[in-house]
Short mmCIF file of C-alpha atoms in Angstrom, two decimals:
data_model
loop_
_atom_site.label_atom_id
_atom_site.label_comp_id
_atom_site.label_asym_id
_atom_site.label_seq_id
_atom_site.Cartn_x
_atom_site.Cartn_y
_atom_site.Cartn_z
CA UNK A 1 12.00 21.00 -16.44
CA UNK A 2 11.72 22.61 -19.85
CA UNK A 3 9.55 25.41 -18.47
CA UNK A 4 11.78 25.88 -15.39
CA UNK A 5 8.69 26.23 -13.20
CA UNK A 6 5.93 24.22 -11.57
CA UNK A 7 3.13 23.59 -14.09
CA UNK A 8 0.76 21.39 -12.05
CA UNK A 9 -0.88 21.67 -8.65
CA UNK A 10 0.23 19.06 -6.15
CA UNK A 11 -2.43 16.75 -4.77
CA UNK A 12 -1.23 16.98 -1.14
CA UNK A 13 0.55 20.31 -0.96
CA UNK A 14 2.61 22.33 -3.40
CA UNK A 15 0.59 24.75 -5.50
CA UNK A 16 1.72 26.51 -8.65
CA UNK A 17 3.47 29.83 -7.96
CA UNK A 18 1.29 32.91 -8.31
CA UNK A 19 -1.17 32.40 -5.47
CA UNK A 20 -4.83 31.50 -5.75
CA UNK A 21 -5.28 33.31 -9.06
CA UNK A 22 -2.80 30.98 -10.74
CA UNK A 23 -4.41 27.89 -9.22
CA UNK A 24 -8.14 28.62 -9.28
CA UNK A 25 -10.21 26.25 -11.46
CA UNK A 26 -7.13 24.40 -12.68
CA UNK A 27 -8.12 20.75 -12.18
CA UNK A 28 -5.31 19.15 -14.18
CA UNK A 29 -3.33 16.53 -12.30
CA UNK A 30 0.17 15.39 -13.04
CA UNK A 31 0.32 11.60 -13.35
CA UNK A 32 3.33 11.22 -11.06
CA UNK A 33 3.38 7.37 -11.04
CA UNK A 34 5.25 7.56 -7.74
CA UNK A 35 3.57 4.99 -5.49
CA UNK A 36 4.44 1.44 -6.56
CA UNK A 37 6.17 -0.66 -9.20
CA UNK A 38 4.96 -3.97 -10.64
CA UNK A 39 6.21 -6.52 -13.18
CA UNK A 40 3.29 -8.58 -14.50
CA UNK A 41 2.35 -10.09 -17.84
CA UNK A 42 5.67 -9.09 -19.38
CA UNK A 43 5.27 -5.41 -18.47
CA UNK A 44 7.01 -3.24 -15.89
CA UNK A 45 4.47 -0.69 -14.68
CA UNK A 46 4.83 2.35 -12.41
CA UNK A 47 1.57 2.99 -10.56
CA UNK A 48 -0.31 5.94 -9.11
CA UNK A 49 -3.87 5.45 -7.93
CA UNK A 50 -5.46 8.44 -9.66
CA UNK A 51 -4.38 7.70 -13.25
CA UNK A 52 -3.12 5.11 -15.71
CA UNK A 53 0.17 3.22 -15.27
CA UNK A 54 3.40 4.29 -16.91
CA UNK A 55 5.26 1.49 -18.66
CA UNK A 56 9.02 1.27 -18.19
CA UNK A 57 11.80 -0.61 -19.96
CA UNK A 58 12.75 -3.23 -17.33
CA UNK A 59 16.39 -3.31 -18.43
CA UNK A 60 17.06 0.44 -18.54
CA UNK A 61 14.10 1.85 -16.52
CA UNK A 62 13.48 4.26 -19.41
CA UNK A 63 9.90 5.57 -19.43
CA UNK A 64 8.11 4.16 -22.48
CA UNK A 65 4.84 6.04 -21.88
CA UNK A 66 1.30 5.58 -20.60
CA UNK A 67 0.01 2.00 -20.75
CA UNK A 68 -3.75 1.57 -21.22
CA UNK A 69 -3.66 -2.19 -20.50
CA UNK A 70 -4.68 -3.27 -24.00
CA UNK A 71 -7.48 -0.72 -24.21
CA UNK A 72 -9.00 -1.52 -20.81
CA UNK A 73 -8.26 2.02 -19.59
CA UNK A 74 -8.74 5.38 -21.26
CA UNK A 75 -7.10 8.76 -20.70
CA UNK A 76 -7.42 9.73 -17.04
CA UNK A 77 -8.67 6.30 -15.88
CA UNK A 78 -7.67 5.54 -12.29
CA UNK A 79 -5.79 2.31 -11.59
CA UNK A 80 -4.77 1.76 -7.98
CA UNK A 81 -1.19 1.40 -6.79
CA UNK A 82 -1.76 -1.53 -4.41
CA UNK A 83 -2.42 -4.62 -6.54
CA UNK A 84 -2.39 -8.07 -4.96
CA UNK A 85 -1.14 -11.26 -6.57
CA UNK A 86 -3.45 -14.11 -5.59
CA UNK A 87 -1.02 -17.07 -5.52
CA UNK A 88 -3.71 -19.58 -6.48
CA UNK A 89 -7.02 -18.37 -7.89
CA UNK A 90 -9.98 -20.64 -8.60
CA UNK A 91 -8.10 -22.34 -11.48
CA UNK A 92 -5.02 -22.89 -9.31
CA UNK A 93 -2.95 -20.34 -11.21
CA UNK A 94 -1.77 -16.95 -9.89
CA UNK A 95 -3.74 -13.87 -10.85
CA UNK A 96 -3.35 -10.14 -10.34
CA UNK A 97 -6.17 -8.29 -8.55
CA UNK A 98 -6.44 -4.50 -8.56
CA UNK A 99 -9.11 -1.81 -8.34
CA UNK A 100 -10.02 1.67 -9.50
CA UNK A 101 -11.93 4.23 -7.47
CA UNK A 102 -14.05 7.10 -8.75
CA UNK A 103 -15.42 9.21 -5.92
CA UNK A 104 -17.69 12.16 -5.29
CA UNK A 105 -21.15 12.34 -3.73
CA UNK A 106 -21.14 8.57 -4.27
CA UNK A 107 -18.23 6.29 -5.14
CA UNK A 108 -17.72 3.40 -7.54
CA UNK A 109 -15.16 0.67 -6.95
CA UNK A 110 -14.20 -1.24 -10.10
CA UNK A 111 -12.21 -4.45 -9.59
CA UNK A 112 -10.00 -6.07 -12.24
CA UNK A 113 -8.49 -9.55 -12.26
CA UNK A 114 -5.72 -10.50 -14.74
CA UNK A 115 -4.15 -13.83 -15.61
CA UNK A 116 -0.38 -14.39 -15.62
CA UNK A 117 -0.17 -13.17 -19.23
CA UNK A 118 -1.73 -9.84 -18.24
CA UNK A 119 -5.07 -10.56 -19.93
CA UNK A 120 -8.28 -9.51 -18.20
CA UNK A 121 -10.09 -12.46 -16.57
CA UNK A 122 -13.03 -10.52 -15.15
CA UNK A 123 -14.16 -7.05 -14.17
CA UNK A 124 -16.88 -6.10 -11.71
CA UNK A 125 -18.01 -2.96 -9.87
CA UNK A 126 -19.76 -1.89 -6.69
CA UNK A 127 -21.12 1.52 -5.65
CA UNK A 128 -20.95 2.90 -2.12
CA UNK A 129 -22.63 6.04 -0.80
CA UNK A 130 -20.55 9.11 -0.02
CA UNK A 131 -16.98 10.26 -0.59
CA UNK A 132 -14.37 7.49 -0.36
CA UNK A 133 -10.65 7.66 0.37
CA UNK A 134 -9.36 4.11 -0.26
CA UNK A 135 -5.63 3.89 -0.88
CA UNK A 136 -5.27 0.14 -0.39
CA UNK A 137 -7.44 -2.98 -0.17
CA UNK A 138 -7.07 -6.65 0.77
CA UNK A 139 -8.12 -9.95 -0.79
CA UNK A 140 -9.13 -13.44 0.24
CA UNK A 141 -10.00 -16.29 -2.14
CA UNK A 142 -13.65 -15.14 -2.06
CA UNK A 143 -13.63 -11.40 -1.29
CA UNK A 144 -12.05 -8.05 -2.01
CA UNK A 145 -12.06 -5.96 1.17
CA UNK A 146 -12.17 -2.17 1.30
CA UNK A 147 -12.10 0.16 4.30
CA UNK A 148 -14.11 3.34 3.68
CA UNK A 149 -12.45 5.81 6.01
CA UNK A 150 -14.67 8.34 7.87
CA UNK A 151 -13.63 11.49 6.02
CA UNK A 152 -15.39 14.27 4.16
CA UNK A 153 -14.20 16.39 1.26
CA UNK A 154 -14.97 20.10 0.86
CA UNK A 155 -14.05 20.96 -2.75
CA UNK A 156 -14.56 24.74 -2.52
CA UNK A 157 -11.03 25.70 -1.32
CA UNK A 158 -9.59 23.47 -4.05
CA UNK A 159 -11.84 24.97 -6.73
CA UNK A 160 -10.87 28.56 -5.90
CA UNK A 161 -7.17 27.73 -5.71
CA UNK A 162 -6.38 28.30 -2.04
CA UNK A 163 -5.83 24.64 -1.07
CA UNK A 164 -4.58 21.46 -2.68
CA UNK A 165 -7.08 18.61 -2.94
CA UNK A 166 -5.50 16.63 -0.09
CA UNK A 167 -5.80 19.66 2.19
CA UNK A 168 -9.60 19.61 1.77
CA UNK A 169 -10.04 16.20 3.42
CA UNK A 170 -11.38 16.26 6.97
CA UNK A 171 -11.51 13.34 9.40
CA UNK A 172 -14.97 12.62 10.88
CA UNK A 173 -14.54 10.91 14.28
CA UNK A 174 -18.33 10.92 14.69
CA UNK A 175 -18.69 8.54 11.75
CA UNK A 176 -17.69 4.85 11.66
CA UNK A 177 -15.12 3.26 9.41
CA UNK A 178 -16.89 0.88 7.03
CA UNK A 179 -15.43 -2.44 5.94
CA UNK A 180 -16.92 -3.44 2.58
CA UNK A 181 -16.60 -7.06 1.43
CA UNK A 182 -17.15 -7.45 -2.32
CA UNK A 183 -17.47 -11.06 -3.60
CA UNK A 184 -14.96 -12.05 -6.26
CA UNK A 185 -17.42 -14.40 -7.94
CA UNK A 186 -20.70 -13.32 -9.58
CA UNK A 187 -23.90 -13.57 -7.57
CA UNK A 188 -22.40 -13.10 -4.13
CA UNK A 189 -23.74 -10.65 -1.56
CA UNK A 190 -21.80 -7.48 -0.72
CA UNK A 191 -21.51 -7.13 3.06
CA UNK A 192 -20.73 -3.95 5.02
CA UNK A 193 -19.50 -3.77 8.61
CA UNK A 194 -19.21 -0.68 10.80
CA UNK A 195 -16.03 -0.28 12.84
CA UNK A 196 -15.00 2.31 15.41
CA UNK A 197 -13.64 5.40 13.63
CA UNK A 198 -10.03 5.19 12.51
CA UNK A 199 -8.01 5.81 9.36
CA UNK A 200 -6.31 3.09 7.33
CA UNK A 201 -3.80 3.60 4.53
CA UNK A 202 -2.36 0.08 4.30
CA UNK A 203 -3.43 -3.51 4.94
CA UNK A 204 -0.96 -6.28 5.77
CA UNK A 205 -3.17 -9.17 4.67
CA UNK A 206 -6.59 -10.80 5.08
CA UNK A 207 -7.82 -14.38 5.32
CA UNK A 208 -10.95 -16.48 5.88
CA UNK A 209 -11.61 -19.14 8.51
CA UNK A 210 -15.14 -20.51 8.62
CA UNK A 211 -17.61 -17.63 8.95
CA UNK A 212 -14.89 -15.17 9.97
CA UNK A 213 -12.80 -12.83 7.84
CA UNK A 214 -9.67 -11.42 9.50
CA UNK A 215 -7.85 -8.30 8.29
CA UNK A 216 -4.55 -7.00 9.68
CA UNK A 217 -4.17 -3.28 8.98
CA UNK A 218 -2.16 -0.22 9.98
CA UNK A 219 -4.68 2.05 11.67
CA UNK A 220 -4.42 5.67 12.85
CA UNK A 221 -6.61 7.26 15.49
CA UNK A 222 -7.37 10.06 13.02
CA UNK A 223 -6.39 11.19 9.53
CA UNK A 224 -2.93 12.83 9.64
CA UNK A 225 -4.18 16.03 8.03
CA UNK A 226 -2.07 18.21 5.75
CA UNK A 227 -2.36 21.86 6.72
CA UNK A 228 -1.99 24.58 4.04
CA UNK A 229 1.40 26.28 4.07
CA UNK A 230 2.85 23.74 6.48
CA UNK A 231 6.56 24.07 7.25
CA UNK A 232 7.64 20.54 8.06
CA UNK A 233 10.66 21.85 9.96
CA UNK A 234 8.14 23.23 12.47
CA UNK A 235 5.80 20.22 12.62
CA UNK A 236 5.52 18.52 16.00
CA UNK A 237 5.48 14.95 14.71
CA UNK A 238 5.43 13.56 18.25
CA UNK A 239 1.95 15.08 18.66
CA UNK A 240 0.54 13.20 15.63
CA UNK A 241 -1.19 9.83 16.06
CA UNK A 242 1.11 6.88 15.26
CA UNK A 243 0.21 4.13 12.85
CA UNK A 244 -0.24 0.83 14.69
CA UNK A 245 -1.06 -2.72 13.59
CA UNK A 246 -4.65 -3.73 14.40
CA UNK A 247 -6.51 -6.97 13.73
CA UNK A 248 -10.17 -6.84 12.69
CA UNK A 249 -12.35 -9.96 12.79
CA UNK A 250 -15.60 -9.75 10.82
CA UNK A 251 -18.21 -12.43 11.44
CA UNK A 252 -20.14 -13.02 8.23
CA UNK A 253 -22.98 -14.79 10.01
CA UNK A 254 -23.61 -12.49 12.98
CA UNK A 255 -22.42 -9.22 11.41
CA UNK A 256 -20.27 -8.44 14.46
CA UNK A 257 -16.75 -6.98 14.54
CA UNK A 258 -13.90 -7.59 16.95
CA UNK A 259 -10.85 -5.32 16.93
CA UNK A 260 -7.52 -5.91 18.65
CA UNK A 261 -4.36 -3.82 18.91
CA UNK A 262 -1.63 -6.22 17.81
CA UNK A 263 1.44 -3.95 17.67
CA UNK A 264 1.47 -0.68 19.63
CA UNK A 265 4.85 0.46 18.29
CA UNK A 266 4.63 3.12 15.57
CA UNK A 267 4.83 1.20 12.28
CA UNK A 268 3.85 1.25 8.61
CA UNK A 269 4.36 -0.51 5.26
CA UNK A 270 3.35 -4.06 6.35
CA UNK A 271 4.43 -7.00 4.20
CA UNK A 272 3.82 -10.77 4.30
CA UNK A 273 5.24 -13.73 2.39
CA UNK A 274 3.72 -13.42 -1.13
CA UNK A 275 2.42 -17.00 -1.01
CA UNK A 276 0.34 -16.00 2.02
CA UNK A 277 -1.62 -13.29 0.22
CA UNK A 278 -5.27 -13.88 1.18
CA UNK A 279 -4.31 -16.87 3.35
CA UNK A 280 -3.62 -17.26 7.08
CA UNK A 281 -0.18 -15.86 7.88
CA UNK A 282 2.12 -16.13 10.87
CA UNK A 283 4.61 -13.31 10.27
CA UNK A 284 4.21 -9.65 9.38
CA UNK A 285 7.22 -7.51 8.45
CA UNK A 286 7.00 -3.75 8.97
CA UNK A 287 8.92 -0.52 8.92
CA UNK A 288 8.98 0.65 12.54
CA UNK A 289 10.11 3.41 14.85
CA UNK A 290 13.23 2.86 16.93
CA UNK A 291 11.43 3.70 20.20
CA UNK A 292 8.66 1.46 21.52
CA UNK A 293 6.22 4.32 22.13
CA UNK A 294 5.19 7.55 20.43
CA UNK A 295 5.08 8.70 16.84
CA UNK A 296 8.47 8.82 15.14
CA UNK A 297 10.13 8.21 11.75
CA UNK A 298 10.63 4.62 10.62
CA UNK A 299 14.20 3.64 11.50
CA UNK A 300 13.93 -0.12 11.91
CA UNK A 301 12.49 -3.29 10.43
CA UNK A 302 10.15 -5.22 12.74
CA UNK A 303 9.22 -8.89 12.45
CA UNK A 304 6.06 -9.82 14.33
CA UNK A 305 5.17 -13.44 15.08
CA UNK A 306 1.38 -13.55 15.38
CA UNK A 307 1.39 -17.03 16.91
CA UNK A 308 3.79 -16.39 19.80
CA UNK A 309 3.49 -12.55 19.74
CA UNK A 310 7.27 -12.38 19.87
CA UNK A 311 9.17 -9.64 18.04
CA UNK A 312 12.49 -9.08 16.34
CA UNK A 313 13.75 -5.59 15.54
CA UNK A 314 16.69 -4.45 13.45
CA UNK A 315 17.30 -0.74 13.88
CA UNK A 316 19.29 1.63 11.67
CA UNK A 317 19.09 4.43 14.26
CA UNK A 318 20.33 7.04 14.91
CA UNK A 319 21.17 8.08 11.33
CA UNK A 320 19.34 5.46 9.23
CA UNK A 321 15.76 5.78 7.93
CA UNK A 322 14.13 2.74 6.37
CA UNK A 323 11.60 2.14 3.65
CA UNK A 324 9.19 -0.72 3.08
CA UNK A 325 10.53 -4.24 3.76
CA UNK A 326 10.13 -6.46 0.69
CA UNK A 327 10.03 -10.20 1.42
CA UNK A 328 11.84 -12.38 -1.14
CA UNK A 329 11.28 -16.15 -0.71
CA UNK A 330 14.40 -18.28 -0.77
CA UNK A 331 12.77 -21.04 -2.82
CA UNK A 332 12.53 -20.43 -6.59
CA UNK A 333 9.38 -22.59 -6.55
CA UNK A 334 7.53 -19.75 -4.85
CA UNK A 335 7.65 -17.85 -8.15
CA UNK A 336 6.54 -20.64 -10.52
CA UNK A 337 3.47 -19.60 -12.49
CA UNK A 338 2.32 -23.18 -13.02
CA UNK A 339 2.07 -24.16 -9.35
CA UNK A 340 -0.12 -22.86 -6.52
CA UNK A 341 2.63 -21.18 -4.51
CA UNK A 342 0.46 -21.07 -1.39
CA UNK A 343 1.21 -24.80 -1.05
CA UNK A 344 4.97 -24.42 -1.47
CA UNK A 345 5.96 -22.53 1.64
CA UNK A 346 8.22 -24.68 3.82
CA UNK A 347 8.94 -21.90 6.31
CA UNK A 348 7.12 -18.60 6.18
CA UNK A 349 10.26 -16.69 7.15
CA UNK A 350 12.61 -18.61 4.84
CA UNK A 351 13.83 -15.74 2.72
CA UNK A 352 15.25 -12.25 2.70
CA UNK A 353 14.00 -8.76 3.45
CA UNK A 354 15.09 -5.99 1.11
CA UNK A 355 14.77 -2.35 2.13
CA UNK A 356 16.17 1.03 1.16
CA UNK A 357 17.90 2.82 4.03
CA UNK A 358 18.77 6.52 3.87
CA UNK A 359 21.95 7.25 5.82
CA UNK A 360 21.61 10.84 6.97
CA UNK A 361 25.20 10.86 8.20
CA UNK A 362 26.56 10.24 4.67
CA UNK A 363 23.63 11.66 2.64
CA UNK A 364 23.55 8.38 0.73
CA UNK A 365 21.17 5.43 0.45
CA UNK A 366 21.89 1.73 0.86
CA UNK A 367 20.00 -1.35 -0.22
CA UNK A 368 20.03 -3.46 2.94
CA UNK A 369 19.36 -7.22 2.88
CA UNK A 370 18.27 -8.95 6.08
CA UNK A 371 17.74 -12.62 6.90
CA UNK A 372 13.97 -12.79 7.48
CA UNK A 373 14.45 -15.68 9.93
CA UNK A 374 16.84 -13.69 12.12
CA UNK A 375 16.61 -9.90 11.87
CA UNK A 376 18.75 -9.42 14.95
CA UNK A 377 21.67 -10.93 13.04
CA UNK A 378 21.84 -7.59 11.24
CA UNK A 379 22.37 -6.95 7.53
CA UNK A 380 23.87 -9.84 5.58
CA UNK A 381 24.62 -7.37 2.77
CA UNK A 382 24.66 -3.62 2.18
CA UNK A 383 24.70 -2.27 -1.36
CA UNK A 384 26.08 1.27 -1.14
CA UNK A 385 24.58 3.62 -3.71
CA UNK A 386 26.53 6.62 -4.94
CA UNK A 387 23.68 9.01 -4.19
CA UNK A 388 20.59 9.31 -2.01
CA UNK A 389 17.20 8.02 -3.14
CA UNK A 390 14.40 10.45 -2.23
CA UNK A 391 12.25 8.96 0.50
CA UNK A 392 9.50 7.00 -1.22
CA UNK A 393 6.66 4.56 -0.72
CA UNK A 394 6.51 1.00 -2.05
CA UNK A 395 8.55 -1.56 -3.95
CA UNK A 396 8.33 -5.08 -5.30
CA UNK A 397 10.53 -7.99 -6.36
CA UNK A 398 10.52 -10.12 -9.49
CA UNK A 399 12.71 -13.18 -10.10
CA UNK A 400 13.09 -12.21 -13.77
CA UNK A 401 16.51 -10.91 -14.75
CA UNK A 402 16.68 -8.19 -17.42
CA UNK A 403 20.46 -7.73 -17.62
CA UNK A 404 21.91 -9.37 -20.73
#
């Protein structure tokens, strides 16, 4: 803002003005902290997977600066934007699990686990061959699960300034997706499973039953590539592959994989009851397209019952566009740090769904609150903002109140 011009190259598109000469061999990245928000261990952190968190004042949202997590991170350290809160770790208390990825000719996944005070409990790492694009991961009580998407990265156009880094990623349909299960306890064996090629940004949840690990994920038939100089007014979005909810069952004993299309409607941003993280779940809540088929913007909130395979849809179409649905349990006990909240769920849909909805007719955004047990009832509250919120990615909820 002070310079009145773009100073950094965008990861997925916008370059600095001045053509390739102005961008060549400039590898600096702006830590945009634009992907997720988390309150944990007394800190409110804004997250972006390629760099350190920014710490915010939870009462004013003022940016306080980079947070190095008590010296755990250093300048430029990655810290992913999709942490999971395990509701009951091995000691029965909740813990935060997150990862960092450094990639190149080979890739290293570093996993961190923090107690409720934000102190590091343990840290462990695993190396995988090849370039890795892992935006999200999943957990169970015994594993961290990563999907290594079948993509390659050609750095040359990025180096010489003609493409952004994200524009140098190419989907490889001839290669399998690899599911990598990293044990959360020392001494366990890392297991890798090959799955038919597909691209995964987000996982809904994972759980273990006997020798089987199940993961529910939003999967695309191919990577939705970003083309240099794209004009999004001219993009034929209907021709792009939709995200759909798939279930993957990995048999730890036989090494086999079963895959099942669970929800064919175009959907993204899956969410489950927080007490079900890493445990068997019945309901998944998703942002979804209004139409049942084809690729389209997310205009509704979908509730999927995985036991009965029934569905509920609340739609904001034609002028409303939704963000991620955030599930907020009705019971305050679900947020107690001294109890294993996985044991406290009376009804898995007993709570509320919060989502941001952009109203294109008014050029304003609303916070919409839905009854998770009955989406078709429609909003039980709309909080009208005085402005629009630029379309974003993820959110979270904390029961702590910061208003004096």
